[in-house]
Amino acid sequence: MIRLGICTDVTNINEIAEIGFDYLEFNLAKLYAMTEEEFASVCALVDAAPIKVEACNCMLPGDIKVVGENVNAQAIHDYLDKAFARARRLGVKVVVFGSGNSRRVPDGFDTAVAWRQIGNYLRLVERHAMENDITVVIEPLRAGECNIMNFVSEATLMASLIQMPHIAVLADTYHMALGSEPLSALTMAGGLLKHVHIANAIGRKFPKEGDGERYADIFETLKEMGYEGRVSVEAGCDDFSRDAREAFKVLSALRA
């Protein structure tokens, strides 16, 4: 069965467990930046919680570049060593490579070279992912957030070409909607699709009943293709407790 999670601060882990969510998705860059004392406190909180941190988004801080003239492979290695070790300690199984500021193509830079640099970055990531039993999923971002890798179809092609066992694909229904990408892109990704982000495309808000979003179609497509991975709410809200409950009510009714 599809597992449901929510992207939020780790301090909300007990509340979302009580609501019914299966896991929490946290921010990897924030996890990396914590002091040892802060990280120890997070570990204690998660260890005592009924659910775990199974995924992390925000793989890279914006000052670590993977595209352009300022790519520093050693800095990337050093960052991933610490970040992935901490993620493994929390039980993370999926890390999301969106990181639009890190992969944005600078003005005047050769786009073909940028694509090769992203491929090289993912090959570098593979070792860290393998050592920590983590799958890294490529997240396409809408053109307004990043100027490269905007479609699930492109992420699928990239993952297919590099053929690394710990590199897969994420589909974010918000970015898909704003890019007018059809749900058939999910089916085309097939077994490479390992993670999903979901939100109301209008304003990127938590799912609500009757908000006009095509949640039923999304879940029907996922179930038809045999997807049994994770679906995380990644969105803004007006009242976290209220909106998280409403989102779980809407999505849990569709995953069965």
Coordinates of C-alpha atoms in Angstrom, one line a residue:
M1 CA 0.0 0.0 0.0
I2 CA 1.1 3.6 -0.7
R3 CA 2.7 5.2 2.4
L4 CA 1.7 8.8 3.2
G5 CA 4.0 11.4 4.7
I6 CA 4.4 15.1 5.1
C7 CA 7.3 17.5 4.7
T8 CA 7.6 19.4 7.9
D9 CA 9.9 20.1 10.9
V10 CA 10.9 17.1 12.9
T11 CA 9.3 18.7 16.0
N12 CA 6.0 17.8 14.4
I13 CA 6.7 14.1 14.3
N14 CA 4.4 13.0 17.1
E15 CA 1.5 15.2 15.9
I16 CA 1.6 13.8 12.4
A17 CA 1.9 10.3 13.7
E18 CA -1.3 10.9 15.8
I19 CA -3.0 12.1 12.7
G20 CA -2.2 8.9 10.9
F21 CA 0.8 9.7 8.6
D22 CA 3.3 6.9 8.1
Y23 CA 6.5 9.0 8.1
L24 CA 8.0 12.5 8.2
E25 CA 10.1 14.1 5.4
F26 CA 12.7 16.5 6.7
N27 CA 15.2 19.0 5.2
L28 CA 18.6 17.4 4.6
A29 CA 20.5 20.8 4.4
K30 CA 19.0 21.7 7.8
L31 CA 20.0 18.3 9.2
Y32 CA 23.6 18.8 8.0
A33 CA 23.8 22.3 9.5
M34 CA 22.7 21.2 13.1
T35 CA 25.3 21.3 15.9
E36 CA 26.1 17.9 17.5
E37 CA 23.9 18.8 20.4
E38 CA 21.0 19.7 18.1
F39 CA 21.4 16.5 16.2
A40 CA 21.5 14.4 19.3
S41 CA 18.2 16.0 20.4
V42 CA 16.6 15.2 17.1
C43 CA 17.8 11.6 17.3
A44 CA 16.3 11.3 20.8
L45 CA 13.0 12.7 19.6
V46 CA 12.8 10.5 16.5
D47 CA 13.9 7.4 18.4
A48 CA 11.0 7.8 20.8
A49 CA 8.4 8.6 18.1
P50 CA 6.0 6.0 16.7
I51 CA 7.0 6.9 13.1
K52 CA 10.4 7.8 11.6
V53 CA 12.0 10.2 9.3
E54 CA 12.0 8.1 6.1
A55 CA 12.8 10.8 3.6
C56 CA 14.6 14.1 3.2
N57 CA 14.1 16.9 0.7
C58 CA 16.4 19.9 0.1
M59 CA 19.4 17.8 -0.6
L60 CA 21.9 20.7 -1.1
P61 CA 22.2 24.2 0.3
G62 CA 22.3 26.8 -2.5
D63 CA 26.0 27.6 -2.0
I64 CA 27.0 24.1 -3.1
K65 CA 27.0 24.2 -6.9
V66 CA 26.7 21.1 -9.2
V67 CA 26.4 23.1 -12.4
G68 CA 28.6 26.0 -13.7
E69 CA 32.2 27.1 -13.3
N70 CA 32.3 26.8 -9.5
V71 CA 31.7 23.1 -8.9
N72 CA 33.9 21.8 -6.1
A73 CA 33.8 18.0 -6.0
Q74 CA 35.7 17.8 -2.7
A75 CA 33.2 20.1 -1.0
I76 CA 30.3 18.0 -2.4
H77 CA 32.0 14.8 -1.0
D78 CA 32.5 16.4 2.4
Y79 CA 29.0 17.6 2.6
L80 CA 27.5 14.3 1.5
D81 CA 29.6 12.3 3.9
K82 CA 28.2 14.1 6.9
A83 CA 24.7 14.7 5.6
F84 CA 24.1 11.1 4.5
A85 CA 25.6 9.7 7.7
R86 CA 23.1 11.7 9.7
A87 CA 20.3 10.8 7.4
R88 CA 21.1 7.1 7.9
R89 CA 21.2 7.5 11.6
L90 CA 17.6 8.8 11.5
G91 CA 16.5 5.9 9.2
V92 CA 16.1 7.9 6.0
K93 CA 15.6 5.8 2.9
V94 CA 15.0 8.5 0.3
V95 CA 16.8 11.8 -0.4
V96 CA 15.3 14.3 -2.9
F97 CA 17.6 16.0 -5.4
G98 CA 15.7 19.2 -6.2
S99 CA 18.1 21.9 -5.1
G100 CA 17.2 24.4 -7.9
N101 CA 19.8 26.9 -6.7
S102 CA 22.6 24.3 -6.8
R103 CA 21.8 23.0 -10.3
R104 CA 20.6 26.3 -12.0
V105 CA 22.5 26.9 -15.2
P106 CA 24.3 30.3 -15.1
D107 CA 23.7 32.8 -17.8
G108 CA 25.8 32.1 -20.8
F109 CA 26.8 28.7 -19.6
D110 CA 26.6 25.8 -22.1
T111 CA 23.4 23.8 -21.3
A112 CA 24.9 20.6 -22.8
V113 CA 27.7 20.9 -20.4
A114 CA 25.3 21.5 -17.5
W115 CA 23.4 18.3 -18.3
R116 CA 26.7 16.4 -18.2
Q117 CA 27.6 18.0 -14.9
I118 CA 24.3 16.9 -13.4
G119 CA 25.0 13.3 -14.6
N120 CA 28.5 13.5 -13.1
Y121 CA 27.0 14.8 -9.8
L122 CA 24.6 11.8 -9.7
R123 CA 27.5 9.4 -10.3
L124 CA 29.3 11.0 -7.4
V125 CA 26.2 10.7 -5.2
E126 CA 25.9 7.0 -6.0
R127 CA 28.7 6.0 -3.7
H128 CA 27.4 7.9 -0.8
A129 CA 23.9 6.6 -1.4
M130 CA 25.1 3.0 -1.6
E131 CA 27.2 3.2 1.5
N132 CA 24.2 4.5 3.5
D133 CA 21.4 2.4 1.9
I134 CA 19.6 5.5 0.6
T135 CA 17.9 6.1 -2.8
V136 CA 18.4 9.5 -4.3
V137 CA 15.4 10.6 -6.4
I138 CA 15.8 13.3 -9.1
E139 CA 13.1 16.0 -8.7
P140 CA 12.1 17.9 -11.8
L141 CA 11.3 21.6 -10.9
R142 CA 9.0 24.0 -12.7
A143 CA 10.7 26.5 -15.0
G144 CA 10.0 29.3 -12.6
E145 CA 12.2 27.6 -10.0
C146 CA 15.0 26.2 -12.1
N147 CA 16.1 26.4 -15.8
I148 CA 17.1 22.7 -16.2
M149 CA 15.4 19.4 -15.6
N150 CA 11.8 20.6 -15.5
F151 CA 9.9 17.4 -16.4
V152 CA 9.5 13.9 -15.1
S153 CA 10.3 12.6 -18.6
E154 CA 13.7 14.3 -18.4
A155 CA 14.5 12.9 -15.0
T156 CA 13.4 9.5 -16.2
L157 CA 15.8 9.8 -19.2
M158 CA 18.7 10.9 -16.9
A159 CA 18.2 8.0 -14.5
S160 CA 17.9 5.6 -17.4
L161 CA 21.1 6.8 -19.0
I162 CA 23.3 6.8 -15.9
Q163 CA 22.0 3.4 -14.7
M164 CA 23.0 3.8 -11.1
P165 CA 21.1 1.4 -8.7
H166 CA 20.6 4.1 -6.1
I167 CA 19.5 6.9 -8.4
A168 CA 15.8 7.1 -9.3
V169 CA 13.0 9.5 -10.1
L170 CA 10.5 11.7 -8.1
A171 CA 7.3 13.2 -9.5
D172 CA 6.0 16.3 -7.9
T173 CA 2.4 16.9 -9.0
Y174 CA 2.7 20.6 -8.3
H175 CA 5.6 21.0 -10.7
M176 CA 3.9 18.7 -13.2
A177 CA 0.7 20.7 -13.2
L178 CA 2.5 24.0 -13.7
G179 CA 4.5 22.5 -16.5
S180 CA 1.4 20.9 -18.1
E181 CA 3.0 17.5 -17.9
P182 CA 0.5 14.7 -18.2
L183 CA 0.0 11.9 -15.6
S184 CA 1.2 9.5 -18.3
A185 CA 4.7 10.6 -17.4
L186 CA 4.3 8.6 -14.2
T187 CA 3.6 5.5 -16.1
M188 CA 6.5 6.1 -18.4
A189 CA 8.8 6.4 -15.4
G190 CA 7.7 2.9 -14.4
G191 CA 9.9 1.2 -11.9
L192 CA 12.3 4.2 -11.7
L193 CA 9.6 6.2 -9.9
K194 CA 10.5 5.9 -6.2
H195 CA 8.9 9.0 -4.6
V196 CA 6.1 11.4 -5.0
H197 CA 5.3 14.9 -3.8
I198 CA 1.8 16.2 -3.8
A199 CA 0.0 19.5 -3.3
N200 CA -2.8 21.6 -4.6
A201 CA -1.3 23.3 -7.7
I202 CA -3.2 26.5 -7.0
G203 CA -1.0 28.2 -4.4
R204 CA 0.8 25.0 -3.5
K205 CA -1.4 24.4 -0.5
F206 CA -2.1 21.2 1.5
P207 CA -4.7 19.0 -0.2
K208 CA -8.3 19.6 0.8
E209 CA -11.6 18.0 -0.2
G210 CA -13.1 19.8 -3.2
D211 CA -10.1 22.1 -3.9
G212 CA -10.2 21.2 -7.6
E213 CA -7.0 19.1 -7.7
R214 CA -7.0 15.8 -9.5
Y215 CA -5.9 13.6 -6.5
A216 CA -8.2 10.7 -7.5
D217 CA -6.6 10.6 -10.9
I218 CA -3.1 10.8 -9.5
F219 CA -3.7 7.9 -7.1
E220 CA -5.5 5.8 -9.7
T221 CA -2.5 6.2 -12.0
L222 CA -0.1 5.2 -9.2
K223 CA -2.1 2.2 -8.2
E224 CA -2.5 1.0 -11.8
M225 CA 1.2 1.0 -12.3
G226 CA 1.7 -0.9 -9.1
Y227 CA 3.4 1.9 -7.2
E228 CA 3.8 1.1 -3.5
G229 CA 6.2 3.8 -2.5
R230 CA 5.9 7.0 -0.5
V231 CA 3.7 10.1 -1.3
S232 CA 4.6 13.2 0.7
V233 CA 2.6 16.4 1.1
E234 CA 5.0 19.2 0.2
A235 CA 3.1 22.4 0.5
G236 CA 2.2 25.5 2.5
C237 CA -0.7 25.8 4.9
D238 CA -2.6 28.3 7.0
D239 CA -3.1 26.1 10.1
F240 CA -0.8 23.1 10.3
S241 CA -2.8 20.9 12.6
R242 CA -6.1 21.5 10.8
D243 CA -4.7 21.4 7.3
A244 CA -2.6 18.3 7.9
R245 CA -5.7 16.4 9.2
E246 CA -7.7 17.4 6.2
A247 CA -4.9 16.4 3.9
F248 CA -4.6 13.0 5.5
K249 CA -8.4 12.5 5.3
V250 CA -8.4 13.3 1.6
L251 CA -5.3 11.2 0.6
S252 CA -5.8 8.2 2.9
A253 CA -9.2 7.6 1.3
L254 CA -7.6 7.3 -2.1
R255 CA -4.6 5.1 -1.4
A256 CA -6.6 1.9 -0.5

